[in-house]
Amino acid sequence: MSGSEQQLAIGRQVRLICSTTMAFLTLGYVADTQAGATFKIDDTKWVSVGAGLRTSFRAQESAAGGDGDKWSNDFNLDNIRLYINGQVHKYLKVEFNTDCQTCSNGGEVRVLDAIGKFEVNPYANLWVGRMLVPAERREMNGPFYSAVYNIFSAGTPFEPSDYNLVIKSDGTSAGSFGRDDGATFWGAALDGRFQYAVGFFRGLRGGANADDNILYAQRFAYNFWEVEKNPGYYTSGTYYGKGGDILTVGVSNQYQEDGAGTALDAGNFRGTTADILLEKVLPGGGVITLNGEYKNYGISQGYSQASRDAGGGFDMFEGNAFDVSGMYLFPQKIGIGQFQPFLRYVNVAPSTSATREVYEAGLNYIIDGHNAKVFASYQYGDLLSKGLNYRTTATGEDVSQMMVGFQWQI
């Protein structure tokens, strides 16, 4: 092929990439990890695009006008994402993801991830831009790679970067959807068994953080059995047995001076978590999966009780919480997928108000791993408590909720 013919071929390929990307932008979707179609530009340059959707129906007791005989009925567009990855050099990559945040209210397509990647070897890599803040496995899984569909809606309290859907600079936001602007060093050692991620982020914007103190975040994990394989420092809540036998324990910590409170009464935020994933492939082909998570959050050296009671500012959760779930994937295929029943228990114990408990039983129908599945569950517990900080007293009323969810990803 002549030089002019090569240029024409490359030009056609680039136009194909651009047209495909614009089509996905119209859909407004992104995935959390590399997926979808990959377009090769030359021996070192490529672009991949992917798309995904999560949508659900929920019916909740005693949530329609306070009438105990009525149930609320809500259809939710939980996520619509566009995902783009690219490589510009052997060691240089880029990731750009969007999400339709506030989808239920009409929604706006916003930047979810925008990451420049320096990936040299398995031991030490650097990501810069907007990305996931190193935290417990739930956050590193994201909604698309968790074992349970509604892992966030009735789970443990959020980290600072998950407090708000929209990033603001008025002292009420420290990121969005678990993401923040900063840099993360990550890698693995001991044949990949020891994995680490150490990040530095903006954290709380304005308000109590008048001095622009940095939020420090770390996650360390050790793989006792098979080594989990995920892009970067991301994780998954299950591998449906395709990753072999897995036993991984992780710990994480986040700290920011003046990371909570008000401009006149700031306090230091600390959030410490521990998590475990155990997945065992049984002789008959069935798969047992157990997930566990513990959190301990606190605010120190400021943010007096009077300021907290007055409200306002950045009022993070304080106390303990844990979330445990277990599931079994049947080896037999029924129709186009496999059934996976599960049980889950969540306990949230704030230091300043009553303990909340949620029980959940459900059934996943796995068609193509995390790329295609259907979910149904029944929940019972304190589902009516409002607010992410749990400072207000619990409702004292346990209610029921039924939910059906659908997930597609390419």
JSON list of N, CA and C in Angstrom, two decimals, residues 154-156 291-293 322-326 342-348 355-361 380:
[
{"chain": "A", "resi": 154, "resn": "ALA", "atom": "N", "xyz": [-29.55, 1.75, 49.55]},
{"chain": "A", "resi": 154, "resn": "ALA", "atom": "CA", "xyz": [-29.87, 1.36, 50.92]},
{"chain": "A", "resi": 154, "resn": "ALA", "atom": "C", "xyz": [-28.65, 0.77, 51.60]},
{"chain": "A", "resi": 155, "resn": "GLY", "atom": "N", "xyz": [-27.49, 1.37, 51.34]},
{"chain": "A", "resi": 155, "resn": "GLY", "atom": "CA", "xyz": [-26.25, 0.85, 51.87]},
{"chain": "A", "resi": 155, "resn": "GLY", "atom": "C", "xyz": [-25.66, 1.72, 52.95]},
{"chain": "A", "resi": 156, "resn": "THR", "atom": "N", "xyz": [-24.36, 1.59, 53.14]},
{"chain": "A", "resi": 156, "resn": "THR", "atom": "CA", "xyz": [-23.65, 2.36, 54.16]},
{"chain": "A", "resi": 156, "resn": "THR", "atom": "C", "xyz": [-23.50, 3.82, 53.72]},
{"chain": "A", "resi": 291, "resn": "ASN", "atom": "N", "xyz": [-19.60, -10.81, 50.19]},
{"chain": "A", "resi": 291, "resn": "ASN", "atom": "CA", "xyz": [-19.03, -9.47, 50.29]},
{"chain": "A", "resi": 291, "resn": "ASN", "atom": "C", "xyz": [-19.28, -8.92, 51.68]},
{"chain": "A", "resi": 292, "resn": "GLY", "atom": "N", "xyz": [-18.28, -8.27, 52.26]},
{"chain": "A", "resi": 292, "resn": "GLY", "atom": "CA", "xyz": [-18.44, -7.63, 53.56]},
{"chain": "A", "resi": 292, "resn": "GLY", "atom": "C", "xyz": [-17.72, -6.30, 53.59]},
{"chain": "A", "resi": 293, "resn": "GLU", "atom": "N", "xyz": [-18.30, -5.34, 54.32]},
{"chain": "A", "resi": 293, "resn": "GLU", "atom": "CA", "xyz": [-17.73, -3.99, 54.40]},
{"chain": "A", "resi": 293, "resn": "GLU", "atom": "C", "xyz": [-18.00, -3.38, 55.77]},
{"chain": "A", "resi": 322, "resn": "PHE", "atom": "N", "xyz": [-21.93, -1.30, 58.67]},
{"chain": "A", "resi": 322, "resn": "PHE", "atom": "CA", "xyz": [-21.43, -2.44, 57.91]},
{"chain": "A", "resi": 322, "resn": "PHE", "atom": "C", "xyz": [-22.50, -3.01, 57.00]},
{"chain": "A", "resi": 323, "resn": "ASP", "atom": "N", "xyz": [-22.05, -3.68, 55.96]},
{"chain": "A", "resi": 323, "resn": "ASP", "atom": "CA", "xyz": [-22.90, -4.21, 54.91]},
{"chain": "A", "resi": 323, "resn": "ASP", "atom": "C", "xyz": [-22.36, -5.58, 54.52]},
{"chain": "A", "resi": 324, "resn": "VAL", "atom": "N", "xyz": [-23.18, -6.62, 54.64]},
{"chain": "A", "resi": 324, "resn": "VAL", "atom": "CA", "xyz": [-22.74, -7.98, 54.28]},
{"chain": "A", "resi": 324, "resn": "VAL", "atom": "C", "xyz": [-23.77, -8.59, 53.33]},
{"chain": "A", "resi": 325, "resn": "SER", "atom": "N", "xyz": [-23.28, -9.35, 52.36]},
{"chain": "A", "resi": 325, "resn": "SER", "atom": "CA", "xyz": [-24.17, -10.02, 51.42]},
{"chain": "A", "resi": 325, "resn": "SER", "atom": "C", "xyz": [-23.57, -11.36, 51.01]},
{"chain": "A", "resi": 326, "resn": "GLY", "atom": "N", "xyz": [-24.45, -12.31, 50.69]},
{"chain": "A", "resi": 326, "resn": "GLY", "atom": "CA", "xyz": [-24.02, -13.61, 50.22]},
{"chain": "A", "resi": 326, "resn": "GLY", "atom": "C", "xyz": [-24.93, -14.07, 49.10]},
{"chain": "A", "resi": 342, "resn": "PHE", "atom": "N", "xyz": [-29.74, -14.08, 46.45]},
{"chain": "A", "resi": 342, "resn": "PHE", "atom": "CA", "xyz": [-28.83, -13.46, 47.41]},
{"chain": "A", "resi": 342, "resn": "PHE", "atom": "C", "xyz": [-29.58, -12.95, 48.63]},
{"chain": "A", "resi": 343, "resn": "LEU", "atom": "N", "xyz": [-28.83, -12.79, 49.72]},
{"chain": "A", "resi": 343, "resn": "LEU", "atom": "CA", "xyz": [-29.30, -12.19, 50.96]},
{"chain": "A", "resi": 343, "resn": "LEU", "atom": "C", "xyz": [-28.33, -11.07, 51.34]},
{"chain": "A", "resi": 344, "resn": "ARG", "atom": "N", "xyz": [-28.88, -10.03, 51.98]},
{"chain": "A", "resi": 344, "resn": "ARG", "atom": "CA", "xyz": [-28.04, -8.88, 52.35]},
{"chain": "A", "resi": 344, "resn": "ARG", "atom": "C", "xyz": [-28.55, -8.27, 53.65]},
{"chain": "A", "resi": 345, "resn": "TYR", "atom": "N", "xyz": [-27.61, -7.76, 54.45]},
{"chain": "A", "resi": 345, "resn": "TYR", "atom": "CA", "xyz": [-27.97, -7.07, 55.70]},
{"chain": "A", "resi": 345, "resn": "TYR", "atom": "C", "xyz": [-27.10, -5.82, 55.82]},
{"chain": "A", "resi": 346, "resn": "VAL", "atom": "N", "xyz": [-27.73, -4.68, 56.13]},
{"chain": "A", "resi": 346, "resn": "VAL", "atom": "CA", "xyz": [-27.04, -3.41, 56.30]},
{"chain": "A", "resi": 346, "resn": "VAL", "atom": "C", "xyz": [-27.36, -2.85, 57.67]},
{"chain": "A", "resi": 347, "resn": "ASN", "atom": "N", "xyz": [-26.33, -2.40, 58.41]},
{"chain": "A", "resi": 347, "resn": "ASN", "atom": "CA", "xyz": [-26.49, -1.80, 59.72]},
{"chain": "A", "resi": 347, "resn": "ASN", "atom": "C", "xyz": [-25.74, -0.48, 59.75]},
{"chain": "A", "resi": 348, "resn": "VAL", "atom": "N", "xyz": [-26.45, 0.60, 60.03]},
{"chain": "A", "resi": 348, "resn": "VAL", "atom": "CA", "xyz": [-25.85, 1.94, 60.12]},
{"chain": "A", "resi": 348, "resn": "VAL", "atom": "C", "xyz": [-26.11, 2.47, 61.51]},
{"chain": "A", "resi": 355, "resn": "THR", "atom": "N", "xyz": [-29.93, 3.67, 65.43]},
{"chain": "A", "resi": 355, "resn": "THR", "atom": "CA", "xyz": [-29.39, 2.72, 64.46]},
{"chain": "A", "resi": 355, "resn": "THR", "atom": "C", "xyz": [-30.45, 2.36, 63.42]},
{"chain": "A", "resi": 356, "resn": "ARG", "atom": "N", "xyz": [-30.02, 2.25, 62.17]},
{"chain": "A", "resi": 356, "resn": "ARG", "atom": "CA", "xyz": [-30.88, 1.82, 61.08]},
{"chain": "A", "resi": 356, "resn": "ARG", "atom": "C", "xyz": [-30.47, 0.42, 60.63]},
{"chain": "A", "resi": 357, "resn": "GLU", "atom": "N", "xyz": [-31.44, -0.40, 60.27]},
{"chain": "A", "resi": 357, "resn": "GLU", "atom": "CA", "xyz": [-31.17, -1.73, 59.75]},
{"chain": "A", "resi": 357, "resn": "GLU", "atom": "C", "xyz": [-32.01, -1.97, 58.51]},
{"chain": "A", "resi": 358, "resn": "VAL", "atom": "N", "xyz": [-31.43, -2.65, 57.53]},
{"chain": "A", "resi": 358, "resn": "VAL", "atom": "CA", "xyz": [-32.16, -3.01, 56.32]},
{"chain": "A", "resi": 358, "resn": "VAL", "atom": "C", "xyz": [-31.84, -4.47, 55.99]},
{"chain": "A", "resi": 359, "resn": "TYR", "atom": "N", "xyz": [-32.89, -5.24, 55.72]},
{"chain": "A", "resi": 359, "resn": "TYR", "atom": "CA", "xyz": [-32.76, -6.63, 55.29]},
{"chain": "A", "resi": 359, "resn": "TYR", "atom": "C", "xyz": [-33.19, -6.72, 53.84]},
{"chain": "A", "resi": 360, "resn": "GLU", "atom": "N", "xyz": [-32.47, -7.51, 53.06]},
{"chain": "A", "resi": 360, "resn": "GLU", "atom": "CA", "xyz": [-32.80, -7.62, 51.64]},
{"chain": "A", "resi": 360, "resn": "GLU", "atom": "C", "xyz": [-32.65, -9.06, 51.17]},
{"chain": "A", "resi": 361, "resn": "ALA", "atom": "N", "xyz": [-33.58, -9.51, 50.38]},
{"chain": "A", "resi": 361, "resn": "ALA", "atom": "CA", "xyz": [-33.52, -10.81, 49.72]},
{"chain": "A", "resi": 361, "resn": "ALA", "atom": "C", "xyz": [-33.85, -10.59, 48.25]},
{"chain": "A", "resi": 380, "resn": "TYR", "atom": "N", "xyz": [-36.70, -4.74, 53.61]},
{"chain": "A", "resi": 380, "resn": "TYR", "atom": "CA", "xyz": [-37.49, -4.38, 54.78]},
{"chain": "A", "resi": 380, "resn": "TYR", "atom": "C", "xyz": [-36.56, -3.72, 55.79]}
]
